[in-house]
């Protein structure tokens, strides 16, 4: 019960820690029956320079693995496996070269009881079949799953064991013979893993051949960058101490101490080289092994250095927040060029130290148009925009750039063709009808807000201005208009389109001094009587002999109760 509670508390502690602390993804916290040869993995933490892992049998302990750097890898395989039937505690430390490291809470899981003998292994150095091996070479091999120890047989003939015969070397992955191997001789090696359940069965014998007697070179060390250096350039010049008697150097570089993913066994005959395009904010591990005809230098150590922070993201040491140095791009995805203003100048809305504008051709090539904060464009198409910020890090100038593609379309200032005004329950509705090759938005105020729909409803009597703005920057068209009920009560137009709004033309008594209308007659422009109706009816529906009449102008005559006649003009709109 106390064990389960401890696991729970450790897990909750990890969850409560600041976001930069990862959780194990395998094995997960509290897992049981975990194989002893398991690999440990965790969530990636954006912005860290690297990780350091400790593994032990109590919280924060390193009795199994102590403070092992793993670079930017998010997984680690314990080199000697894990003890069986044991509660294991994993502690991840986040490494930063520009701020203190962060020690994350330990996370625990429990290994299973192994009941099978281990698997076989193979020698990793010298490799099987190697020639001209240093007579003072050590023998190394890979971890055998479930092994708790190893026995080694060495001889000058298959199975002979005349150098070492079934020697128990314990739970280690290398063996240093007491004496040098004989020169120019084929050496036979068999490594037999074992555990409490017995020996691995059927393990094969391997061999290598030593070189002629001579003196192999010693090891070397980095001159530039120095071991442990920080803020190293992304394409550094790497130089190491020249070793007397060495004819060449084998160079391994990786982002972790275990995998040479940058340079694997590169051979150089000088003591320097350039390396191109390291990633920023990373730790790199380098091993340099001098060699000559007598063989390779033995047990040369691994060194490391960290590159500049670069553009991020990385953790700000003052705020603890994840930050980067890339400019924020506000340039829209679509921009318009104005047909009446070619070429059209497009200005960057972004804050940056520099800019680049490219046109993308039909073949996918890019043509640089401008390195200013603006560009003049005269044709539609696909373009790419880049803005960058320049930062100085330890005397190294870094360009942090953001980029996006955008489309240029042809556009123009709108033409307001007509304002359709309708009265609904003593309020007004206005619809703008416009033409032009642009993408437009509408407002009754020059400062907006603008809307995509050209209809405004619920408007009271008064003076207004309709603003039509081209979304692509080609200007704002405007037209003034006034909303007022007909002073005589006779609407200037109606729209009998069956939408239930303004479908009938009829006298609308004004609020002040209404006329006492008795009857109204409607005529076309030739004086033909089309309809006659009393003032208390719904009015005229725009038809003659039940046939809809075309949009046009029509005339009315209205007679009042005292015999006065009023006439005028109105429009039928469809």
Coordinates of C-alpha atoms in Angstrom, one line a residue:
X1 CA 0.0 0.0 0.0
X2 CA 2.8 2.4 0.9
X3 CA 4.6 1.6 -2.4
X4 CA 1.4 2.3 -4.4
X5 CA 0.9 5.6 -2.5
X6 CA 4.5 6.6 -3.2
X7 CA 4.1 5.9 -6.9
X8 CA 0.9 8.0 -7.0
X9 CA 2.6 10.9 -5.2
X10 CA 5.5 10.8 -7.5
X11 CA 3.2 10.8 -10.5
X12 CA 1.1 13.7 -9.2
X13 CA 4.3 15.6 -8.4
X14 CA 5.4 15.2 -12.0
X15 CA 2.1 16.4 -13.3
X16 CA 2.1 19.3 -10.9
X17 CA 5.6 20.3 -12.1
X18 CA 5.8 23.1 -14.6
X19 CA 4.9 22.1 -18.1
X20 CA 8.5 21.7 -19.2
X21 CA 8.8 18.4 -17.2
X22 CA 7.9 15.4 -19.3
X23 CA 6.0 12.3 -18.3
X24 CA 7.2 8.8 -19.2
X25 CA 5.5 7.3 -22.3
X26 CA 7.1 3.9 -21.7
X27 CA 7.0 2.4 -19.3
X28 CA 4.3 4.6 -17.8
X29 CA 4.3 5.7 -14.2
X30 CA 3.2 2.8 -11.9
X31 CA 3.6 0.1 -14.6
X32 CA 4.4 -3.4 -13.4
X33 CA 5.8 -6.6 -15.0
X34 CA 8.2 -4.5 -17.1
X35 CA 10.9 -6.4 -19.0
X36 CA 14.4 -5.9 -17.7
X37 CA 15.6 -5.0 -21.2
X38 CA 13.0 -2.3 -21.7
X39 CA 13.8 1.1 -23.3
X40 CA 12.7 4.2 -21.4
X41 CA 11.0 7.0 -23.4
X42 CA 9.4 10.3 -22.5
X43 CA 7.5 13.2 -24.0
X44 CA 9.5 15.7 -26.0
X45 CA 10.0 19.1 -24.4
X46 CA 10.2 21.8 -26.9
X47 CA 13.0 24.3 -26.3
X48 CA 15.4 22.2 -24.2
X49 CA 19.0 21.8 -25.2
X50 CA 19.1 18.1 -24.1
X51 CA 18.2 15.6 -21.5
X52 CA 20.1 13.9 -18.7
X53 CA 18.8 10.6 -17.2
X54 CA 19.4 8.9 -13.9
X55 CA 18.0 5.5 -13.0
X56 CA 18.1 4.0 -9.6
X57 CA 16.3 1.9 -7.0
X58 CA 15.2 4.9 -4.9
X59 CA 13.8 8.3 -5.8
X60 CA 16.5 10.5 -7.4
X61 CA 19.1 7.8 -7.2
X62 CA 21.6 6.9 -9.9
X63 CA 22.9 3.5 -8.7
X64 CA 21.9 1.9 -12.1
X65 CA 22.6 4.9 -14.4
X66 CA 24.0 8.1 -13.0
X67 CA 23.5 11.5 -14.8
X68 CA 23.8 10.1 -18.3
X69 CA 23.4 12.8 -21.1
X70 CA 21.3 11.6 -24.0
X71 CA 21.4 14.7 -26.2
X72 CA 18.0 15.5 -27.8
X73 CA 16.9 11.8 -27.8
X74 CA 13.7 11.1 -26.0
X75 CA 14.5 7.5 -25.3
X76 CA 17.3 5.6 -23.5
X77 CA 18.1 1.9 -23.2
X78 CA 20.0 1.1 -20.0
X79 CA 23.3 -0.4 -21.2
X80 CA 23.3 -3.2 -18.7
X81 CA 19.5 -3.6 -18.5
X82 CA 17.5 -3.4 -15.3
X83 CA 17.5 -5.6 -12.2
X84 CA 14.5 -8.0 -12.1
X85 CA 11.6 -7.8 -9.6
X86 CA 12.7 -4.3 -8.6
X87 CA 11.0 -0.9 -8.3
X88 CA 12.9 1.4 -10.7
X89 CA 12.9 5.2 -10.4
X90 CA 13.7 7.3 -13.5
X91 CA 14.7 11.0 -13.1
X92 CA 14.9 13.2 -16.2
X93 CA 16.9 16.4 -16.0
X94 CA 16.3 19.1 -18.6
X95 CA 19.6 20.5 -19.8
X96 CA 19.9 24.2 -20.9
X97 CA 23.2 25.9 -21.7
X98 CA 21.8 29.4 -20.9
X99 CA 19.9 28.8 -17.7
X100 CA 20.0 26.3 -14.7
X101 CA 19.0 22.8 -15.4
X102 CA 15.5 21.6 -14.3
X103 CA 15.5 18.4 -12.2
X104 CA 12.1 16.7 -12.8
X105 CA 10.4 14.5 -10.2
X106 CA 11.3 10.8 -10.2
X107 CA 8.8 8.4 -11.8
X108 CA 8.6 4.8 -10.8
X109 CA 7.7 1.4 -12.3
X110 CA 8.4 -2.2 -11.4
X111 CA 10.3 -4.9 -13.4
X112 CA 9.2 -8.4 -13.7
X113 CA 10.7 -11.7 -12.5
X114 CA 12.7 -13.2 -15.4
X115 CA 12.5 -17.0 -15.7
X116 CA 14.5 -17.6 -18.9
X117 CA 18.2 -17.6 -19.7
X118 CA 19.5 -14.5 -21.6
X119 CA 20.0 -14.2 -25.3
X120 CA 23.4 -14.3 -27.0
X121 CA 25.3 -11.2 -27.9
X122 CA 27.9 -10.2 -30.5
X123 CA 31.2 -8.3 -30.1
X124 CA 31.0 -4.6 -31.2
X125 CA 34.7 -3.9 -31.0
X126 CA 36.7 -5.1 -32.8
X127 CA 34.0 -6.0 -35.2
X128 CA 33.8 -9.6 -36.5
X129 CA 36.3 -10.0 -39.4
X130 CA 38.3 -6.8 -38.6
X131 CA 41.9 -6.8 -39.6
X132 CA 45.0 -4.7 -38.5
X133 CA 43.5 -4.6 -35.0
X134 CA 45.7 -3.0 -32.3
X135 CA 47.4 -5.7 -30.3
X136 CA 46.4 -3.8 -27.2
X137 CA 42.7 -3.7 -28.2
X138 CA 40.0 -4.2 -25.6
X139 CA 37.0 -6.5 -26.4
X140 CA 33.5 -4.9 -26.2
X141 CA 30.1 -6.5 -26.8
X142 CA 26.4 -5.5 -26.9
X143 CA 24.0 -6.0 -24.0
X144 CA 22.3 -9.4 -24.0
X145 CA 18.7 -9.1 -22.9
X146 CA 18.1 -10.5 -19.4
X147 CA 21.9 -11.0 -18.8
X148 CA 23.3 -10.4 -15.3
X149 CA 26.9 -11.4 -16.3
X150 CA 29.2 -12.6 -19.1
X151 CA 31.9 -15.2 -19.6
X152 CA 34.5 -14.8 -22.3
X153 CA 36.7 -17.4 -24.2
X154 CA 39.7 -16.0 -26.1
X155 CA 42.2 -18.0 -28.2
X156 CA 44.4 -18.2 -31.2
X157 CA 42.4 -21.1 -32.7
X158 CA 38.7 -21.9 -32.8
X159 CA 37.5 -23.0 -29.3
X160 CA 41.0 -23.2 -28.0
X161 CA 40.8 -20.7 -25.1
X162 CA 44.6 -20.4 -24.7
X163 CA 44.3 -16.7 -23.9
X164 CA 41.3 -16.8 -21.6
X165 CA 39.1 -19.8 -21.0
X166 CA 35.6 -19.2 -19.8
X167 CA 36.6 -16.2 -17.7
X168 CA 33.7 -14.7 -15.7
X169 CA 34.0 -10.9 -16.3
X170 CA 30.8 -10.0 -14.4
X171 CA 28.1 -7.7 -15.5
X172 CA 30.1 -5.5 -17.8
X173 CA 30.3 -5.0 -21.6
X174 CA 34.0 -4.9 -22.1
X175 CA 37.2 -6.8 -21.2
X176 CA 40.8 -5.6 -21.1
X177 CA 43.2 -8.5 -21.5
X178 CA 46.1 -8.6 -19.1
X179 CA 48.6 -8.8 -22.0
X180 CA 48.6 -7.6 -25.6
X181 CA 47.5 -10.0 -28.3
X182 CA 50.1 -11.6 -30.5
X183 CA 50.7 -9.6 -33.6
X184 CA 49.5 -10.6 -37.1
X185 CA 47.3 -13.3 -35.5
X186 CA 43.7 -14.3 -35.9
X187 CA 42.0 -14.1 -32.5
X188 CA 38.8 -16.1 -31.7
X189 CA 36.2 -14.7 -29.3
X190 CA 33.1 -16.2 -27.7
X191 CA 31.1 -14.2 -25.2
X192 CA 28.5 -16.2 -23.2
X193 CA 25.8 -14.2 -21.3
X194 CA 24.3 -15.8 -18.2
X195 CA 21.8 -15.1 -15.4
X196 CA 20.3 -17.0 -12.5
X197 CA 18.4 -19.2 -14.9
X198 CA 21.5 -20.4 -16.8
X199 CA 23.8 -19.6 -19.7
X200 CA 22.8 -18.4 -23.2
X201 CA 22.8 -21.4 -25.5
X202 CA 24.4 -21.7 -28.9
X203 CA 26.4 -18.5 -28.9
X204 CA 28.6 -18.2 -32.0
X205 CA 32.4 -17.6 -32.1
X206 CA 33.7 -14.5 -33.8
X207 CA 37.2 -13.4 -34.8
X208 CA 39.5 -10.6 -35.8
X209 CA 43.1 -10.3 -36.9
X210 CA 45.8 -8.2 -35.2
X211 CA 48.1 -5.9 -37.1
X212 CA 51.9 -6.1 -37.3
X213 CA 53.8 -5.2 -34.2
X214 CA 54.2 -1.5 -33.8
X215 CA 53.0 1.5 -31.8
X216 CA 49.5 2.6 -32.4
X217 CA 48.8 6.3 -31.8
X218 CA 47.3 7.8 -28.6
X219 CA 44.1 9.7 -28.3
X220 CA 43.4 13.4 -29.1
X221 CA 41.1 16.2 -27.9
X222 CA 39.2 19.0 -29.4
X223 CA 40.9 22.4 -29.9
X224 CA 37.8 24.1 -31.3
X225 CA 35.2 24.0 -30.1
X226 CA 36.4 23.0 -26.7
X227 CA 34.7 20.2 -24.9
X228 CA 31.7 21.6 -23.2
X229 CA 31.6 24.8 -25.3
X230 CA 28.3 26.6 -25.8
X231 CA 27.0 29.0 -28.4
X232 CA 28.9 27.1 -31.1
X233 CA 28.1 28.2 -34.7
X234 CA 25.8 26.1 -36.8
X235 CA 28.5 25.4 -39.4
X236 CA 31.6 25.3 -37.2
X237 CA 35.2 24.6 -38.0
X238 CA 36.2 21.6 -36.0
X239 CA 39.8 21.1 -35.1
X240 CA 41.6 18.6 -32.8
X241 CA 45.2 18.1 -31.5
X242 CA 47.4 16.4 -34.1
X243 CA 48.7 13.1 -32.7
X244 CA 52.3 12.1 -33.5
X245 CA 52.4 8.9 -35.4
X246 CA 48.8 9.0 -36.5
X247 CA 48.1 8.6 -40.2
X248 CA 44.4 9.5 -40.0
X249 CA 41.4 10.0 -37.7
X250 CA 38.0 8.3 -37.4
X251 CA 35.4 10.9 -36.5
X252 CA 31.9 10.1 -35.1
X253 CA 29.3 12.9 -34.4
X254 CA 25.8 12.5 -33.1
X255 CA 23.0 14.2 -31.4
X256 CA 23.1 11.6 -28.6
X257 CA 26.1 9.8 -27.1
X258 CA 24.9 6.5 -28.6
X259 CA 24.0 7.1 -32.3
X260 CA 26.3 8.8 -34.8
X261 CA 23.5 10.3 -36.8
X262 CA 25.6 13.3 -38.1
X263 CA 28.8 11.6 -39.1
X264 CA 29.4 7.9 -38.6
X265 CA 33.0 6.7 -39.0
X266 CA 34.2 9.5 -41.2
X267 CA 37.9 9.2 -42.0
X268 CA 40.1 12.3 -42.2
X269 CA 43.8 12.6 -42.9
X270 CA 44.1 16.1 -41.4
X271 CA 43.2 17.2 -37.9
X272 CA 40.3 19.5 -38.9
X273 CA 37.1 19.7 -40.9
X274 CA 34.1 21.9 -41.4
X275 CA 30.6 20.6 -40.5
X276 CA 27.6 22.2 -42.1
X277 CA 24.2 23.0 -40.9
X278 CA 24.0 21.9 -37.3
X279 CA 20.6 22.5 -35.6
X280 CA 20.4 25.3 -33.1
X281 CA 19.9 24.7 -29.4
X282 CA 21.3 21.2 -29.5
X283 CA 24.1 19.3 -27.9
X284 CA 26.4 17.3 -30.2
X285 CA 28.7 14.4 -29.1
X286 CA 32.0 13.8 -30.9
X287 CA 34.5 11.0 -30.7
X288 CA 37.9 11.2 -32.6
X289 CA 40.0 8.0 -32.9
X290 CA 43.5 8.4 -34.3
X291 CA 44.9 5.4 -36.2
X292 CA 48.0 4.1 -38.1
X293 CA 49.2 0.9 -39.5
X294 CA 49.5 -0.6 -36.0
X295 CA 45.8 0.0 -35.3
X296 CA 43.5 2.5 -33.7
X297 CA 44.0 4.4 -30.5
X298 CA 42.2 2.7 -27.6
X299 CA 39.5 4.0 -25.2
X300 CA 39.3 7.5 -26.6
X301 CA 36.8 9.6 -24.8
X302 CA 33.7 11.3 -26.0
X303 CA 33.4 15.1 -26.0
X304 CA 30.5 17.4 -26.5
X305 CA 29.5 21.0 -27.3
X306 CA 26.2 22.9 -27.7
X307 CA 25.2 25.1 -30.6
X308 CA 23.8 28.6 -30.3
X309 CA 20.2 29.0 -29.1
X310 CA 19.1 30.0 -32.6
X311 CA 15.6 31.3 -33.3
X312 CA 13.8 28.9 -30.8
X313 CA 11.5 27.9 -29.5
X314 CA 13.3 27.8 -26.1
X315 CA 12.6 28.7 -22.5
X316 CA 13.1 32.2 -21.4
X317 CA 15.2 32.0 -18.3
X318 CA 13.5 35.0 -16.8
X319 CA 9.8 34.1 -17.4
X320 CA 10.1 30.3 -17.9
X321 CA 7.8 30.7 -20.9
X322 CA 8.4 29.1 -24.3
X323 CA 9.6 31.9 -26.7
X324 CA 11.0 32.2 -30.2
X325 CA 12.5 35.0 -32.2
X326 CA 10.5 34.6 -35.4
X327 CA 8.5 37.6 -36.6
X328 CA 4.7 37.3 -36.5
X329 CA 3.3 37.6 -40.0
X330 CA 0.1 39.6 -40.4
X331 CA 0.1 39.7 -44.2
X332 CA -3.2 38.2 -45.5
X333 CA -3.5 35.1 -47.7
X334 CA -5.0 37.0 -50.6
X335 CA -4.1 40.5 -51.8
X336 CA -5.5 42.5 -54.6
X337 CA -3.9 44.7 -57.2
X338 CA -6.0 47.6 -58.4
X339 CA -6.8 47.6 -62.1
X340 CA -6.8 51.4 -62.1
X341 CA -3.4 51.5 -60.3
X342 CA -0.9 49.2 -61.9
X343 CA 1.6 48.2 -60.6
X344 CA 0.0 48.3 -57.1
X345 CA 2.3 48.8 -54.1
X346 CA 1.9 46.3 -51.3
X347 CA 3.3 47.3 -48.0
X348 CA 4.2 44.8 -45.3
X349 CA 2.1 45.1 -42.1
X350 CA 4.8 43.3 -40.1
X351 CA 7.6 44.4 -37.8
X352 CA 10.9 42.9 -38.9
X353 CA 14.5 43.8 -39.7
X354 CA 14.3 42.7 -43.3
X355 CA 12.0 41.5 -46.0
X356 CA 12.0 39.4 -49.2
X357 CA 9.2 39.2 -51.8
X358 CA 9.3 36.4 -54.5
X359 CA 7.1 35.6 -57.4
X360 CA 6.5 31.9 -57.9
X361 CA 6.5 31.0 -61.6
X362 CA 4.4 28.4 -63.4
X363 CA 7.4 26.0 -63.2
X364 CA 7.8 26.5 -59.4
X365 CA 10.8 28.7 -59.6
X366 CA 11.1 31.8 -57.5
X367 CA 11.9 35.2 -58.8
X368 CA 13.1 37.8 -56.2
X369 CA 11.1 41.0 -56.6
X370 CA 12.1 43.2 -53.6
X371 CA 14.1 43.3 -50.4
X372 CA 12.3 46.3 -49.1
X373 CA 9.2 46.5 -46.8
X374 CA 7.1 46.9 -49.9
X375 CA 6.7 45.4 -53.3
X376 CA 5.2 46.6 -56.6
X377 CA 3.0 43.9 -58.3
X378 CA 1.4 44.2 -61.7
X379 CA -0.1 40.7 -62.3
X380 CA -2.1 38.1 -60.6
X381 CA -0.5 34.8 -59.4
X382 CA 1.2 33.1 -56.5
X383 CA 3.9 34.8 -54.5
X384 CA 6.0 34.2 -51.4
X385 CA 6.8 36.7 -48.7
X386 CA 9.5 36.5 -46.1
X387 CA 10.2 38.7 -43.0
X388 CA 13.2 38.2 -40.7
X389 CA 14.7 39.4 -37.5
X390 CA 18.4 39.6 -37.0
X391 CA 19.8 38.6 -33.6
X392 CA 23.4 38.6 -32.3
X393 CA 24.3 35.5 -30.2
X394 CA 27.8 35.4 -28.8
X395 CA 29.1 37.5 -31.7
X396 CA 27.3 35.3 -34.3
X397 CA 24.6 37.0 -36.4
X398 CA 21.5 34.8 -36.8
X399 CA 18.6 35.5 -39.2
X400 CA 15.2 34.3 -37.9
X401 CA 12.7 34.3 -40.7
X402 CA 9.0 33.6 -41.1
X403 CA 7.6 33.0 -44.5
X404 CA 4.2 32.4 -46.2
X405 CA 2.7 32.1 -49.7
X406 CA 0.0 34.5 -50.8
X407 CA -2.2 34.9 -53.8
X408 CA -2.6 38.1 -55.8
X409 CA -5.9 38.7 -57.5
X410 CA -7.1 41.6 -59.7
X411 CA -9.5 44.0 -57.9
X412 CA -11.0 47.5 -58.3
X413 CA -13.0 50.2 -56.6
X414 CA -16.7 49.3 -56.4
X415 CA -19.4 51.1 -58.3
X416 CA -22.6 51.6 -56.3
X417 CA -25.3 51.0 -59.0
X418 CA -28.4 51.3 -56.8
X419 CA -29.7 51.6 -53.3
X420 CA -32.9 49.7 -52.8
X421 CA -34.9 51.1 -49.9
X422 CA -37.9 49.5 -48.3
X423 CA -40.1 50.5 -45.4
X424 CA -41.2 47.9 -42.9
X425 CA -43.3 48.8 -39.9
X426 CA -42.2 52.4 -39.8
X427 CA -38.5 51.4 -40.1
X428 CA -36.3 51.0 -43.2
X429 CA -34.3 48.4 -45.0
X430 CA -31.5 49.4 -47.4
X431 CA -29.7 47.1 -49.8
X432 CA -26.7 48.2 -51.9
X433 CA -26.4 46.8 -55.4
X434 CA -22.8 47.2 -56.6
X435 CA -20.6 46.1 -59.5
X436 CA -16.9 45.7 -60.0
X437 CA -14.1 43.1 -60.1
X438 CA -13.4 43.2 -56.3
X439 CA -14.4 41.5 -53.1
X440 CA -16.4 44.0 -51.2
X441 CA -17.7 44.7 -47.7
X442 CA -20.3 47.2 -46.5
X443 CA -20.8 49.7 -43.7
X444 CA -22.8 52.8 -42.8
X445 CA -19.8 54.3 -41.1
X446 CA -16.3 55.0 -42.7
X447 CA -14.6 53.3 -39.7
X448 CA -16.9 50.3 -39.7
X449 CA -17.7 47.8 -38.6
X450 CA -17.9 46.4 -42.1
X451 CA -20.0 43.3 -43.1
X452 CA -20.1 41.0 -46.1
X453 CA -23.9 41.3 -46.5
X454 CA -25.0 44.5 -48.4
X455 CA -28.3 44.8 -46.4
X456 CA -29.0 47.0 -43.4
X457 CA -32.3 46.8 -41.6
X458 CA -34.1 48.5 -38.8
X459 CA -33.0 52.0 -39.8
X460 CA -34.9 55.0 -38.7
X461 CA -35.5 58.2 -40.7
X462 CA -32.4 60.3 -41.2
X463 CA -29.4 60.9 -43.5
X464 CA -26.9 58.1 -44.1
X465 CA -23.9 57.3 -46.3
X466 CA -23.3 53.8 -47.7
X467 CA -19.6 52.8 -47.7
X468 CA -18.4 49.9 -49.9
X469 CA -14.8 48.9 -49.2
X470 CA -12.7 46.7 -51.5
X471 CA -11.2 44.0 -49.2
X472 CA -8.1 44.0 -51.4
X473 CA -7.3 47.6 -50.7
X474 CA -8.5 49.3 -53.8
X475 CA -10.5 52.0 -52.0
X476 CA -13.9 52.8 -50.6
X477 CA -16.9 53.9 -52.7
X478 CA -19.6 55.9 -51.0
X479 CA -23.1 57.3 -51.7
X480 CA -25.2 59.5 -49.5
X481 CA -29.0 58.9 -49.1
X482 CA -31.9 60.0 -46.9
X483 CA -34.5 57.8 -45.3
X484 CA -37.9 59.5 -44.8
X485 CA -41.5 58.5 -45.1
X486 CA -43.2 60.1 -48.1
X487 CA -44.2 63.6 -47.1
X488 CA -47.5 63.2 -48.9
X489 CA -47.8 59.5 -48.0
X490 CA -47.2 58.2 -51.6
X491 CA -44.2 55.8 -51.6
X492 CA -41.6 56.5 -54.4
X493 CA -41.4 52.8 -55.3
X494 CA -42.5 49.2 -54.4
X495 CA -41.3 45.7 -55.2
X496 CA -44.1 43.1 -55.8
X497 CA -41.8 40.1 -55.8
X498 CA -43.8 38.0 -53.4
X499 CA -41.3 38.1 -50.5
X500 CA -43.9 39.7 -48.2
X501 CA -42.1 43.0 -48.0
X502 CA -43.3 46.0 -49.8
X503 CA -45.4 43.9 -52.2
X504 CA -48.2 46.4 -52.6
X505 CA -48.2 50.1 -53.5
X506 CA -50.7 52.1 -51.3
X507 CA -51.0 55.4 -49.7
X508 CA -49.2 55.5 -46.3
X509 CA -50.6 58.2 -44.1
X510 CA -47.7 60.3 -42.7
X511 CA -47.5 61.1 -39.0
X512 CA -48.4 64.7 -39.6
X513 CA -51.2 66.2 -41.7
X514 CA -52.4 62.9 -43.4
X515 CA -54.8 63.3 -46.4
X516 CA -58.3 61.9 -46.3
X517 CA -57.8 59.7 -49.4
X518 CA -60.9 58.1 -50.8
X519 CA -59.7 56.5 -54.0
X520 CA -56.5 56.0 -56.0
X521 CA -56.0 55.3 -59.7
X522 CA -52.8 54.0 -61.3
X523 CA -51.8 54.7 -65.0
X524 CA -48.9 53.8 -67.2
X525 CA -46.9 56.5 -68.9
X526 CA -49.3 56.5 -71.8
X527 CA -52.2 57.3 -69.5
X528 CA -53.8 53.8 -69.6
X529 CA -55.7 53.0 -66.4
X530 CA -54.2 49.9 -64.8
X531 CA -55.9 49.8 -61.4
X532 CA -58.2 51.7 -59.1
X533 CA -58.6 50.9 -55.4
X534 CA -59.9 52.6 -52.2
X535 CA -57.5 53.9 -49.5
X536 CA -58.6 51.2 -47.1
X537 CA -57.5 48.3 -49.3
X538 CA -54.1 46.6 -49.5
X539 CA -53.3 48.6 -52.6
X540 CA -52.0 47.7 -56.1
X541 CA -50.1 44.5 -56.6
X542 CA -48.3 45.5 -59.8
X543 CA -50.5 43.5 -62.1
X544 CA -52.9 44.2 -65.0
X545 CA -55.5 41.6 -65.9
X546 CA -53.6 39.4 -63.4
X547 CA -50.4 39.7 -65.5
X548 CA -47.3 41.1 -63.8
X549 CA -46.2 44.4 -65.3
X550 CA -42.5 45.2 -65.9
X551 CA -40.2 47.2 -63.8
X552 CA -40.9 50.8 -64.9
X553 CA -42.3 54.2 -63.8
X554 CA -46.0 54.6 -63.2
X555 CA -48.4 57.5 -62.4
X556 CA -51.1 57.8 -59.7
X557 CA -54.1 60.1 -59.1
X558 CA -55.7 60.2 -55.7
X559 CA -59.0 61.8 -54.7
X560 CA -59.6 63.1 -51.2
X561 CA -62.8 63.3 -49.2
X562 CA -63.2 67.0 -50.0
X563 CA -62.8 66.3 -53.8
X564 CA -59.1 67.5 -54.1
X565 CA -56.9 65.6 -56.6
X566 CA -53.2 64.6 -56.0
X567 CA -51.0 63.1 -58.7
X568 CA -47.4 61.9 -58.9
X569 CA -44.9 59.3 -60.1
X570 CA -43.5 56.1 -58.5
X571 CA -41.4 53.1 -59.6
X572 CA -42.1 49.4 -59.8
X573 CA -38.9 47.6 -58.9
X574 CA -38.3 43.9 -59.6

